Amino acid sequence: MDGSIMPTRMLLDIEDLTVRFVTREATVHAVNGVNLQVQAGEVLCILGESGSGKSVTLRALMRLLPAGRTRIEGRITLDGQDVLSLDRKRLQAMRGGLVSMIFQEPMTALDPVYTVGAQIIETVRQHRGGSQRDARARALELFELVKIPSPERRLDAYPHELSGGLRQRAMIAMALSCAPKLLLADEPTTALDATVQIQVLILLRRLQREMGMGTIFVTHDLGVASEIADRIAVMYAGRIVEEGPVADILNNPKHPYTQGLMASTVHAQDRQADIAAIPGSPPDLRRLPAGCSFRPRCAAALAACRERVPTPVFPAANHMARCFRVAAEMGEGA
Amino acid sequence: MQIQPLPDDDLDPRDRGGQAQPLLIVEGLRKFFRVKTQDGKPAAVKAVDDISFTVFKGETLGVVGESGCGKSTLARLLMHLIEPDYGTLIFDGEAVDSPDGITVDTLRQQLQMVFQDSYSSLNPRMPVRDSVAFGPLVHGKTREQARAVAKDMLTKVGLNPDLFGPRYPHELSGGQKQRVNIARALAISPRMVILDEAVSALDKSVEAQVLNLLRQLKRSFSLTYLFISHDLNVVQYISDRVLVMYLGRVVELGPVEDIFSRPKHPYTQALLGSRSSMDPARRLEEPPITGDPPSPIDPPSGCRFRTRCPYAEAVCAAEMPELSTWRDRESHVTACHMQNSASGHSLADVMGRA
């Protein structure tokens, strides 16, 4: 992003999303008031650790969460449609058509008893109709697009017959089969080997650019985010604590959690010194602390952090942080 | 035995060979698993194929490689959790599982292991303090002594024994469980610990805490580590020397600075080149190599990396490159025809001299 104001089109608008899982014993506050926008053609990375609510946000958007024990509040508008009020039929048209998703484990996301080709053909015919032959031609085209070697033969392979990298490419092919406007990727390269991970990342980046898809890419890996993101949203305990253009977040993080995450990521550290780790562990989502959820682990906490959830402040253009310390420093600077 | 008394008065009484004697020497270790291919033909997974290396006292040897390269099989072979087909282990000068050496039991009192999955490696029906006390109990301590050790070890790994000791594994977070596993491994005062992807499943902020803890424990207990990981950044941070594996073979071995600044083997170069610069202004535009690692069942002939290697020539398919001559802990060795001027590879002269 070069900072110039471009005429953009809002593809996705999430307003004040709250997701709670209710059981007899406890209520898990997984997502606590998330606001997110994705423009057409842009890659937003949601960066966070396990339990931060990043995957739950994606699943809420796909309406994949179990209806019985999930309470979803807020508003999700995708390409003009109100996602949370769609009926079953419209929802089916949306999933795989308008928006599709890639998961971390292609082995569990693909059906083991059908060939990968059959699964793509089924998706194509479901959304676009047409003959078996046309759908197979489309599947072959997709396999070539994601650079699967000997694609004709691989269409007839079962998921277990493919290597991890090829399985993930097959899943990407399936996700792209109906040219979705929004692609959701939930840690798609985490389970892959280093030399394969970078191949899949570069492939995804290229396809995203060529097809002009809006993309939400969930990851815990700063390196992955730095390779693919236009913008980064950092999540902690179900809230976005910082958001901004990728270079701003990585070079000039403002929120103490983002700063801690960067300091604790091992990358060419001094071998003689300890890593500056964040003390403690993330809060129990059944019993969130009052005020800022990061306060118990934060070295820079103020009295106000204990009382209220910080409201967003903007230390730079398009760069949001929810932190009283950042707000105070901005006040001093003014 | 006539040994010069060393000035170092906190010398470990179990140290039999002295500082110069490597703690562990592995020679010609091999493990093939018999399997059947899809059409029913017998085949072999060449998980560990003729591996030799040395671990010095007090060092951290990092082992890197992708899935299927045999690094976990190697760890299990060293612990004698699986039996090697061939090869010898020499622990502090004594052959393991040999009539004139030490038994596997004796080995395991000095060599312990921490696994990747912190949950499945703890007994879910046992409070974690009992899991930690189990080792000392088995190795001859009384119940009270074992309890005391467990309490002490839990404290040393940063867990309050009164608070966390009575809990069951499912009541702990991933980082806390891994601390318990470390406490359990250290409870019988081993001299060497194998850490098999021990921090890989942890969140970054927790991973950093556990890495700091491991470094601190290594200093206070004078430990030697074999640190297995797929994360090159972590290996670079924690290791003194690094061993790179590919499909059951050692492709490169050397001091950490040499491996990371002057990698010789094309595979090591590709691994290092696959790392993100963490700078969005300097993104990788081309992957260093293409394709997935091949299956370890019936791996490629000759050099196993040749199917993905940009420099592969006929000689690479015909002959398996041998690891160059290893001399001491400063040696940087590699198994690549390009590094051997006599191999006949067209780039051998250029690379060999470099």
XYZ file of C-alpha atoms in Angstrom:
688
model
C 0.000 0.000 0.000
C 1.477 3.311 -0.999
C -0.728 5.456 1.192
C -2.469 7.249 -1.656
C -6.234 7.321 -1.462
C -7.632 4.967 -4.029
C -11.252 4.538 -4.898
C -11.921 1.291 -3.069
C -14.953 -0.890 -2.761
C -15.936 -2.294 0.580
C -16.230 -6.052 0.219
C -16.659 -7.064 3.804
C -17.779 -5.056 6.787
C -17.848 -6.661 10.218
C -19.414 -4.456 12.869
C -19.132 -5.127 16.568
C -19.001 -8.898 16.221
C -19.394 -10.847 19.437
C -19.217 -14.626 19.642
C -19.864 -16.544 22.838
C -19.974 -20.285 23.362
C -22.496 -21.159 26.011
C -22.356 -24.419 27.916
C -23.887 -25.448 31.215
C -20.620 -24.887 33.068
C -19.395 -21.670 31.556
C -19.615 -19.067 28.841
C -16.544 -18.665 26.652
C -16.123 -15.113 25.368
C -14.293 -15.960 22.152
C -14.833 -12.743 20.186
C -15.591 -9.505 22.014
C -16.555 -6.672 19.702
C -14.565 -6.996 16.510
C -14.764 -4.386 13.745
C -13.115 -5.259 10.450
C -13.291 -4.079 6.885
C -11.823 -5.733 3.830
C -11.682 -3.966 0.481
C -11.884 -5.831 -2.794
C -8.444 -7.101 -3.759
C -6.725 -6.527 -0.442
C -5.052 -9.018 1.926
C -5.799 -8.577 5.593
C -3.788 -10.728 7.985
C -5.289 -11.494 11.363
C -2.337 -12.148 13.618
C -2.816 -13.756 16.988
C -1.967 -16.660 19.251
C -4.159 -19.659 19.987
C -7.385 -18.622 21.677
C -7.218 -15.051 20.401
C -10.434 -15.541 18.422
C -8.970 -15.298 14.938
C -10.315 -18.622 13.656
C -13.662 -18.105 15.388
C -14.035 -14.791 13.557
C -13.537 -16.560 10.218
C -15.929 -19.336 11.140
C -18.569 -16.847 12.229
C -18.229 -15.200 8.850
C -18.780 -18.542 7.115
C -21.568 -19.383 9.589
C -19.746 -22.608 10.426
C -20.151 -22.411 14.192
C -22.598 -24.840 15.841
C -25.885 -22.946 16.069
C -27.127 -24.497 19.312
C -24.424 -23.317 21.665
C -23.074 -20.285 19.860
C -24.357 -16.766 20.470
C -23.378 -14.407 17.679
C -24.135 -10.701 17.858
C -23.198 -7.848 15.591
C -23.408 -7.413 11.873
C -21.532 -8.995 8.983
C -22.094 -7.473 5.552
C -20.468 -9.293 2.670
C -20.857 -7.848 -0.811
C -24.108 -6.200 0.248
C -25.591 -9.280 1.927
C -26.337 -9.557 5.614
C -24.536 -12.841 6.331
C -26.022 -13.502 9.762
C -29.603 -13.475 8.453
C -29.132 -15.585 5.320
C -31.369 -18.624 5.002
C -29.950 -22.075 4.340
C -30.208 -21.896 0.589
C -28.616 -18.484 0.265
C -25.931 -19.558 2.703
C -25.076 -22.527 0.520
C -24.794 -20.281 -2.494
C -22.544 -17.927 -0.534
C -20.192 -20.624 0.734
C -17.886 -21.710 -2.040
C -19.395 -19.189 -4.452
C -18.930 -15.724 -3.002
C -16.553 -16.709 -0.237
C -14.470 -19.827 0.256
C -12.095 -21.069 2.869
C -8.767 -22.888 3.072
C -7.967 -24.743 6.263
C -4.763 -25.624 8.060
C -5.095 -29.379 7.661
C -6.043 -30.333 4.103
C -6.092 -33.971 5.185
C -9.068 -33.386 7.453
C -10.696 -30.740 5.259
C -10.811 -32.941 2.163
C -13.087 -35.961 2.021
C -10.894 -39.071 2.191
C -13.259 -41.335 0.223
C -13.508 -39.213 -2.947
C -10.742 -38.268 -5.349
C -9.692 -34.617 -5.193
C -10.926 -34.203 -8.763
C -14.405 -35.446 -7.860
C -14.572 -32.970 -4.977
C -13.704 -30.030 -7.192
C -16.124 -31.164 -9.905
C -18.888 -31.395 -7.324
C -18.196 -27.835 -6.139
C -18.122 -26.443 -9.669
C -21.377 -28.143 -10.706
C -23.116 -27.182 -7.469
C -22.460 -23.493 -8.054
C -22.263 -23.185 -11.805
C -24.159 -26.173 -13.171
C -22.856 -27.530 -16.466
C -21.813 -30.987 -17.526
C -19.425 -33.360 -15.825
C -17.020 -32.931 -18.739
C -16.991 -29.126 -18.479
C -16.508 -29.276 -14.736
C -13.610 -31.676 -15.141
C -12.031 -29.357 -17.692
C -12.390 -26.540 -15.166
C -10.809 -28.725 -12.454
C -7.871 -29.483 -14.724
C -7.479 -25.791 -15.478
C -7.427 -25.076 -11.738
C -4.811 -27.767 -11.080
C -2.623 -26.145 -13.718
C -3.246 -22.765 -12.133
C -2.005 -23.959 -8.730
C 0.938 -25.661 -10.444
C 0.273 -29.268 -9.561
C 2.652 -31.401 -11.652
C 0.984 -34.027 -13.911
C -2.438 -32.503 -13.149
C -4.458 -34.953 -15.254
C -3.222 -37.897 -13.189
C -3.474 -36.059 -9.862
C -7.181 -35.268 -10.396
C -7.845 -38.974 -9.934
C -5.776 -39.225 -6.751
C -7.287 -39.605 -3.293
C -6.172 -37.065 -0.680
C -3.928 -39.603 1.098
C -2.042 -40.246 -2.129
C -0.824 -36.651 -2.313
C 2.010 -35.042 -0.378
C 1.202 -32.284 2.108
C 2.115 -29.518 -0.303
C 0.067 -30.990 -3.154
C -2.934 -31.546 -0.877
C -2.839 -27.904 0.134
C -2.577 -26.888 -3.539
C -5.587 -29.108 -4.327
C -7.539 -27.410 -1.551
C -6.585 -23.992 -2.908
C -7.764 -25.131 -6.353
C -11.093 -26.160 -4.863
C -11.451 -22.891 -2.975
C -10.789 -20.901 -6.138
C -13.010 -23.065 -8.363
C -15.903 -20.604 -8.432
C -13.800 -17.423 -8.417
C -14.824 -16.204 -4.950
C -14.674 -12.509 -4.163
C -13.400 -13.244 -0.679
C -10.941 -15.951 0.292
C -10.561 -16.987 3.907
C -7.318 -18.745 4.738
C -6.931 -20.212 8.214
C -3.219 -20.923 8.809
C -2.948 -22.586 5.371
C 0.834 -22.924 5.451
C 1.411 -23.724 9.123
C 1.480 -27.503 8.717
C 3.803 -27.385 5.710
C 7.567 -27.758 5.615
C 9.655 -24.596 5.302
C 10.629 -25.082 1.663
C 7.019 -25.938 0.741
C 5.481 -23.188 2.864
C 7.150 -20.420 0.911
C 6.065 -21.998 -2.394
C 2.423 -22.046 -1.293
C 2.636 -18.492 0.074
C 4.073 -17.121 -3.157
C 1.430 -19.040 -5.129
C -1.399 -17.668 -2.982
C -0.070 -14.127 -3.294
C 0.132 -14.417 -7.063
C -3.351 -15.920 -7.441
C -4.835 -13.347 -5.088
C -3.355 -10.538 -7.173
C -4.351 -12.036 -10.509
C -7.905 -12.793 -9.442
C -8.293 -9.598 -7.428
C -9.740 -11.447 -4.445
C -10.170 -9.875 -1.061
C -8.423 -12.179 1.385
C -8.385 -12.699 5.127
C -5.323 -14.650 6.113
C -5.190 -15.921 9.674
C -1.767 -16.703 11.063
C 0.292 -16.733 14.239
C 3.515 -16.284 12.273
C 4.908 -12.775 11.824
C 7.124 -13.995 8.991
C 4.130 -15.297 7.048
C 2.231 -12.046 7.638
C 5.190 -9.992 6.424
C 5.246 -12.010 3.200
C 1.575 -11.707 2.284
C -0.327 -8.972 4.138
C -1.384 -5.525 2.945
C -2.810 -4.796 6.376
C -2.414 -6.572 9.713
C -4.961 -6.790 12.504
C -3.513 -8.088 15.776
C -5.999 -9.976 17.945
C -5.758 -10.659 21.652
C -8.442 -12.289 23.792
C -11.145 -11.753 21.190
C -10.393 -8.098 20.424
C -8.396 -6.363 17.731
C -5.785 -4.484 19.722
C -3.885 -2.978 16.811
C -4.449 -2.612 13.096
C -2.645 -0.917 10.270
C -0.619 -1.237 7.066
C 1.825 -4.153 7.222
C 4.982 -2.029 7.218
C 3.653 0.230 10.004
C 2.740 -2.688 12.240
C 5.992 -4.585 11.725
C 8.365 -1.608 11.791
C 6.590 0.584 14.268
C 4.255 -1.449 16.504
C 2.442 0.668 19.095
C 0.495 -1.734 21.274
C 2.555 -3.380 24.056
C 1.222 -6.798 23.011
C 2.331 -6.371 19.393
C 5.691 -5.117 20.619
C 6.001 -8.123 22.944
C 5.013 -10.535 20.194
C 7.694 -9.113 17.918
C 10.325 -9.208 20.646
C 9.527 -12.811 21.533
C 9.634 -14.016 17.925
C 13.023 -15.619 17.474
C 14.713 -13.956 14.522
C 18.476 -13.323 14.511
C 18.573 -12.583 18.244
C 21.769 -12.137 20.193
C 22.669 -15.715 21.086
C 24.118 -14.731 24.420
C 21.037 -12.928 25.711
C 17.622 -14.148 26.793
C 14.660 -13.472 24.516
C 12.415 -10.661 25.711
C 9.419 -12.912 26.338
C 5.982 -11.658 27.387
C 5.437 -12.921 30.930
C 2.398 -14.996 31.870
C -0.109 -16.535 29.505
C -3.245 -15.347 27.684
C -6.357 -14.933 29.858
C -8.989 -17.588 30.414
C -11.786 -16.686 27.984
C -14.340 -17.869 30.528
C -13.180 -15.240 32.994
C -11.822 -12.240 31.150
C -10.236 -9.580 33.346
C -12.054 -6.251 33.529
C -10.639 -3.477 31.395
C -7.856 -4.245 28.942
C -7.397 -8.026 28.605
C -3.650 -7.638 28.179
C -3.253 -5.613 31.376
C -2.134 -8.562 33.616
C 0.860 -9.203 31.306
C 1.575 -5.592 30.406
C 4.636 -3.762 31.731
C 3.228 -0.400 30.625
C -0.225 -0.656 32.239
C -1.885 2.438 33.686
C -4.598 2.732 36.338
C -7.250 3.237 33.650
C -6.380 -0.132 32.031
C -7.921 -1.894 35.008
C -11.258 -0.124 34.684
C -12.218 0.242 31.053
C -11.558 -1.414 27.722
C -9.433 1.083 25.806
C -11.130 2.826 22.902
C -9.362 2.978 19.545
C -6.833 5.755 18.985
C -4.958 6.526 15.776
C -1.254 7.226 16.312
C -0.794 7.443 12.533
C -3.037 7.506 9.491
C -4.896 4.178 9.147
C -3.015 2.848 12.174
C -5.301 1.962 15.084
C -4.335 0.863 18.583
C -6.559 0.127 21.550
C -4.283 1.188 24.375
C -4.410 3.883 27.061
C -0.620 4.126 27.090
C -0.533 4.899 23.365
C -3.342 7.443 23.871
C -1.406 9.082 26.720
C 1.766 9.315 24.651
C -0.163 10.874 21.790
C -1.573 13.438 24.225
C 1.933 14.344 25.405
C 3.138 14.668 21.847
C 0.281 17.016 20.899
C 43.270 -45.006 36.700
C 45.786 -42.219 36.772
C 44.034 -39.005 35.957
C 45.340 -35.535 36.515
C 43.003 -33.780 38.935
C 41.270 -30.970 37.074
C 41.187 -27.494 38.589
C 37.454 -27.426 38.008
C 36.109 -28.547 41.377
C 32.458 -28.704 40.371
C 33.258 -31.475 37.920
C 30.439 -33.956 37.518
C 31.447 -37.183 39.326
C 29.691 -39.122 36.557
C 32.000 -37.576 33.993
C 34.169 -40.589 33.205
C 36.042 -39.521 30.121
C 36.844 -35.907 30.943
C 35.976 -32.799 28.968
C 37.660 -33.940 25.759
C 35.657 -37.175 25.598
C 32.483 -36.521 23.578
C 29.335 -37.222 25.564
C 27.748 -39.137 22.711
C 29.276 -40.686 19.626
C 26.904 -42.081 17.020
C 28.413 -44.343 14.384
C 26.751 -45.741 11.303
C 23.247 -45.627 12.740
C 20.636 -47.168 10.464
C 16.929 -47.894 10.758
C 14.736 -49.113 7.915
C 11.053 -49.798 8.468
C 9.592 -52.622 6.398
C 6.356 -51.611 4.694
C 4.296 -52.657 1.715
C 3.593 -50.370 -1.199
C 0.046 -49.874 -2.457
C 0.359 -52.766 -4.866
C 1.556 -55.053 -2.100
C 5.255 -55.112 -2.886
C 7.641 -55.058 0.039
C 9.524 -51.782 0.458
C 11.613 -50.033 3.081
C 11.251 -46.618 4.658
C 14.861 -45.544 4.918
C 14.209 -43.381 7.948
C 17.779 -43.181 9.221
C 20.452 -44.338 6.816
C 24.047 -44.520 7.973
C 24.230 -41.528 10.256
C 27.325 -40.654 12.289
C 27.948 -37.638 14.478
C 29.365 -36.578 17.802
C 27.835 -34.572 20.632
C 30.309 -32.760 22.868
C 29.885 -32.184 26.561
C 28.000 -29.007 27.356
C 27.016 -28.115 23.810
C 23.669 -27.805 22.076
C 23.579 -29.680 18.803
C 20.682 -28.527 16.650
C 19.114 -31.010 14.218
C 17.063 -29.535 11.374
C 15.181 -31.020 8.469
C 11.706 -31.301 7.013
C 9.053 -33.838 7.918
C 10.054 -37.347 6.958
C 13.773 -36.627 7.098
C 14.178 -38.984 10.047
C 14.922 -36.539 12.831
C 12.364 -38.000 15.229
C 13.407 -41.566 14.368
C 16.951 -40.508 15.167
C 15.859 -39.226 18.588
C 14.050 -42.466 19.353
C 17.043 -44.519 18.263
C 19.319 -42.563 20.567
C 16.949 -43.232 23.482
C 16.658 -46.883 22.446
C 12.905 -46.469 22.231
C 13.309 -48.310 18.941
C 16.112 -50.709 18.114
C 18.565 -49.692 15.416
C 19.280 -52.117 12.540
C 22.950 -51.218 12.643
C 25.187 -48.748 14.365
C 26.723 -48.071 17.709
C 26.153 -45.477 20.387
C 29.005 -44.564 22.683
C 27.934 -42.587 25.719
C 30.832 -40.911 27.505
C 33.258 -43.497 26.221
C 31.112 -46.565 26.865
C 29.226 -48.550 24.258
C 25.498 -48.708 24.882
C 23.713 -52.060 25.038
C 26.940 -53.967 24.666
C 28.509 -56.588 27.003
C 31.533 -54.437 27.826
C 29.600 -51.163 27.950
C 26.535 -49.795 29.694
C 22.968 -51.036 29.643
C 20.034 -49.161 28.141
C 18.775 -48.542 31.684
C 22.028 -46.857 32.632
C 21.865 -44.818 29.432
C 18.369 -43.592 30.209
C 19.423 -42.398 33.633
C 21.739 -40.012 31.849
C 19.785 -39.291 28.671
C 16.199 -38.032 28.762
C 13.784 -36.713 26.206
C 11.061 -34.055 25.849
C 8.499 -34.625 23.113
C 6.571 -32.202 20.924
C 3.067 -33.059 22.072
C 3.025 -31.892 25.653
C -0.379 -33.423 26.341
C -0.027 -36.956 24.984
C 3.348 -37.363 26.659
C 1.831 -36.978 30.132
C -0.369 -39.555 31.819
C -3.838 -37.943 31.819
C -4.869 -39.864 34.976
C -1.946 -38.766 37.065
C -1.463 -35.418 38.829
C 1.567 -33.818 37.212
C 3.680 -33.967 40.406
C 3.320 -37.771 40.334
C 4.401 -37.811 36.688
C 7.506 -35.863 37.647
C 8.136 -38.109 40.687
C 7.714 -41.304 38.664
C 11.222 -41.334 37.205
C 13.073 -40.946 40.513
C 10.771 -43.573 42.069
C 11.542 -46.097 39.325
C 15.238 -45.371 39.648
C 15.314 -46.270 43.321
C 14.297 -43.200 45.326
C 11.807 -43.560 48.169
C 8.357 -42.085 47.807
C 9.238 -39.106 50.018
C 12.483 -38.460 48.206
C 10.737 -38.655 44.833
C 8.054 -36.224 46.017
C 10.726 -33.817 47.183
C 12.510 -34.044 43.845
C 9.249 -33.379 42.007
C 8.543 -30.340 44.157
C 12.029 -29.013 43.582
C 11.927 -29.614 39.826
C 8.516 -27.990 39.377
C 9.871 -24.919 41.158
C 12.933 -24.899 38.924
C 10.807 -24.883 35.761
C 8.803 -21.954 37.078
C 5.674 -23.706 38.349
C 4.501 -23.307 41.933
C 4.430 -26.969 43.119
C 1.608 -26.400 45.611
C -0.565 -24.761 42.983
C 0.272 -26.835 39.905
C 1.534 -30.115 41.378
C -1.893 -31.562 42.235
C -3.374 -30.642 38.837
C -4.006 -33.041 35.993
C -2.515 -32.385 32.531
C -5.824 -31.143 31.077
C -5.905 -28.410 33.703
C -2.689 -26.846 32.409
C -1.947 -24.686 29.373
C 0.365 -25.920 26.613
C 3.314 -23.966 27.963
C 2.728 -25.194 31.517
C 2.458 -28.812 30.339
C 5.723 -28.485 28.474
C 7.337 -27.119 31.634
C 6.096 -30.233 33.446
C 7.616 -32.436 30.736
C 10.919 -30.640 31.146
C 10.720 -31.083 34.936
C 10.040 -34.782 34.451
C 12.972 -35.178 32.078
C 15.278 -33.444 34.557
C 13.943 -35.210 37.660
C 16.460 -38.032 37.434
C 19.336 -35.589 36.857
C 20.262 -36.621 33.326
C 23.405 -35.291 31.698
C 21.877 -34.943 28.269
C 18.365 -34.098 27.081
C 16.893 -34.674 23.628
C 14.349 -31.961 22.833
C 12.261 -33.232 19.929
C 10.349 -30.194 18.597
C 9.789 -29.348 22.253
C 8.752 -25.735 21.635
C 7.170 -26.141 18.195
C 3.573 -26.450 19.341
C 3.718 -23.444 21.639
C 2.566 -19.905 20.922
C 5.372 -17.470 20.165
C 5.191 -15.605 23.454
C 5.223 -18.901 25.375
C 7.895 -20.411 23.129
C 10.219 -17.547 24.064
C 9.630 -18.210 27.779
C 10.385 -21.919 27.398
C 13.515 -21.257 25.325
C 14.786 -18.931 28.040
C 14.010 -21.592 30.628
C 15.871 -24.265 28.649
C 18.946 -22.057 28.391
C 18.844 -21.288 32.090
C 18.427 -24.972 33.070
C 21.289 -25.937 30.787
C 23.572 -23.545 32.659
C 22.482 -24.525 36.143
C 22.582 -28.303 35.563
C 25.525 -28.347 33.085
C 23.363 -30.123 30.516
C 24.039 -31.149 26.958
C 21.178 -30.745 24.487
C 20.223 -32.365 21.230
C 17.700 -29.827 19.935
C 15.524 -31.113 17.096
C 13.424 -28.544 15.289
C 12.106 -27.518 11.912
C 12.340 -23.845 12.926
C 15.634 -22.488 11.645
C 15.400 -19.257 13.594
C 15.089 -21.119 16.874
C 17.895 -23.525 15.964
C 20.152 -20.610 15.084
C 19.441 -18.983 18.423
C 19.944 -22.001 20.670
C 22.520 -24.244 18.947
C 26.311 -24.299 19.069
C 26.529 -26.686 16.141
C 23.918 -27.727 13.591
C 23.241 -30.986 11.765
C 21.060 -30.812 8.649
C 19.175 -33.955 7.612
C 17.462 -34.807 4.360
C 15.616 -38.100 3.782
C 17.499 -40.091 6.386
C 20.989 -38.761 5.638
C 23.195 -36.064 7.097
C 23.760 -33.501 4.357
C 25.647 -30.905 6.350
C 27.142 -30.488 9.816
C 29.091 -27.640 11.321
C 29.304 -24.747 13.785
C 26.135 -22.635 13.810
C 27.795 -19.489 12.382
C 29.244 -21.459 9.465
C 25.975 -23.207 8.634
C 23.942 -20.009 8.731
C 26.396 -17.654 7.041
C 28.182 -20.029 4.643
C 25.884 -22.991 3.941
C 27.532 -25.416 1.518
C 24.820 -27.895 0.613
C 22.155 -26.724 -1.860
C 19.488 -28.099 0.483
C 20.742 -26.070 3.432
C 20.878 -23.043 1.143
C 17.273 -23.665 0.096
C 16.125 -24.100 3.696
C 17.756 -20.842 4.721
C 16.451 -19.119 1.594
C 12.886 -20.130 2.470
C 12.935 -18.030 5.626
C 11.025 -14.779 5.652
C 13.111 -11.632 6.003
C 10.331 -10.273 8.265
C 10.463 -7.147 6.135
C 7.452 -6.514 3.859
C 9.691 -4.379 1.634
C 11.918 -7.385 0.907
C 9.496 -10.187 0.152
C 10.569 -13.422 -1.457
C 9.487 -13.388 -5.089
C 10.660 -16.856 -6.101
C 10.783 -19.989 -3.950
C 14.394 -21.217 -3.615
C 13.371 -24.750 -4.641
C 10.194 -26.307 -5.960
C 8.313 -29.461 -5.083
C 7.837 -31.434 -1.887
C 10.408 -33.702 -0.266
C 10.028 -37.144 -1.901
C 8.745 -40.106 0.068
C 11.371 -41.828 2.237
C 10.028 -45.095 0.833
C 12.474 -45.999 -1.932
C 14.185 -42.579 -1.998
C 15.983 -41.332 -5.138
C 19.211 -43.063 -6.102
C 22.529 -41.332 -5.539
C 22.110 -38.016 -3.799
C 18.649 -37.971 -2.284
C 18.270 -34.254 -2.853
C 18.983 -34.411 -6.582
C 15.292 -34.447 -7.603
C 14.877 -30.943 -6.175
C 18.416 -29.680 -6.654
C 19.013 -26.936 -9.235
C 22.608 -28.146 -9.780
C 21.937 -31.883 -10.206
C 23.979 -33.711 -12.862
C 24.443 -37.324 -13.949
C 26.943 -38.049 -11.184
C 24.355 -37.093 -8.558
C 22.018 -39.871 -9.709
C 24.820 -42.408 -10.082
C 26.669 -42.025 -6.812
C 25.660 -41.182 -3.287
C 27.896 -38.355 -2.048
C 29.741 -39.129 1.172
C 30.091 -36.670 4.003
C 33.493 -34.949 3.806
C 36.054 -35.833 6.482
C 35.056 -34.666 9.921
C 37.877 -33.811 12.301
C 36.762 -31.845 15.313
C 34.012 -29.637 16.593
C 35.097 -26.779 14.333
C 34.715 -28.938 11.205
C 32.120 -27.876 8.660
C 31.326 -30.919 6.539
C 28.830 -31.634 3.777
C 27.728 -34.474 1.517
C 27.623 -32.914 -1.953
C 29.450 -33.792 -5.142
C 29.998 -30.103 -5.827
C 32.183 -29.867 -2.734
C 34.403 -32.744 -3.852
C 36.772 -31.816 -6.679
C 37.243 -35.504 -7.593
C 33.522 -36.207 -8.022
C 33.262 -35.252 -11.691
C 30.501 -32.667 -11.104
C 31.057 -29.742 -13.477
C 30.749 -27.206 -10.643
C 32.959 -29.186 -8.283
C 36.049 -27.085 -8.836
C 34.294 -23.752 -8.469
C 32.388 -24.689 -5.322
C 35.091 -26.865 -3.812
C 37.562 -24.035 -3.751
C 35.079 -21.439 -2.504
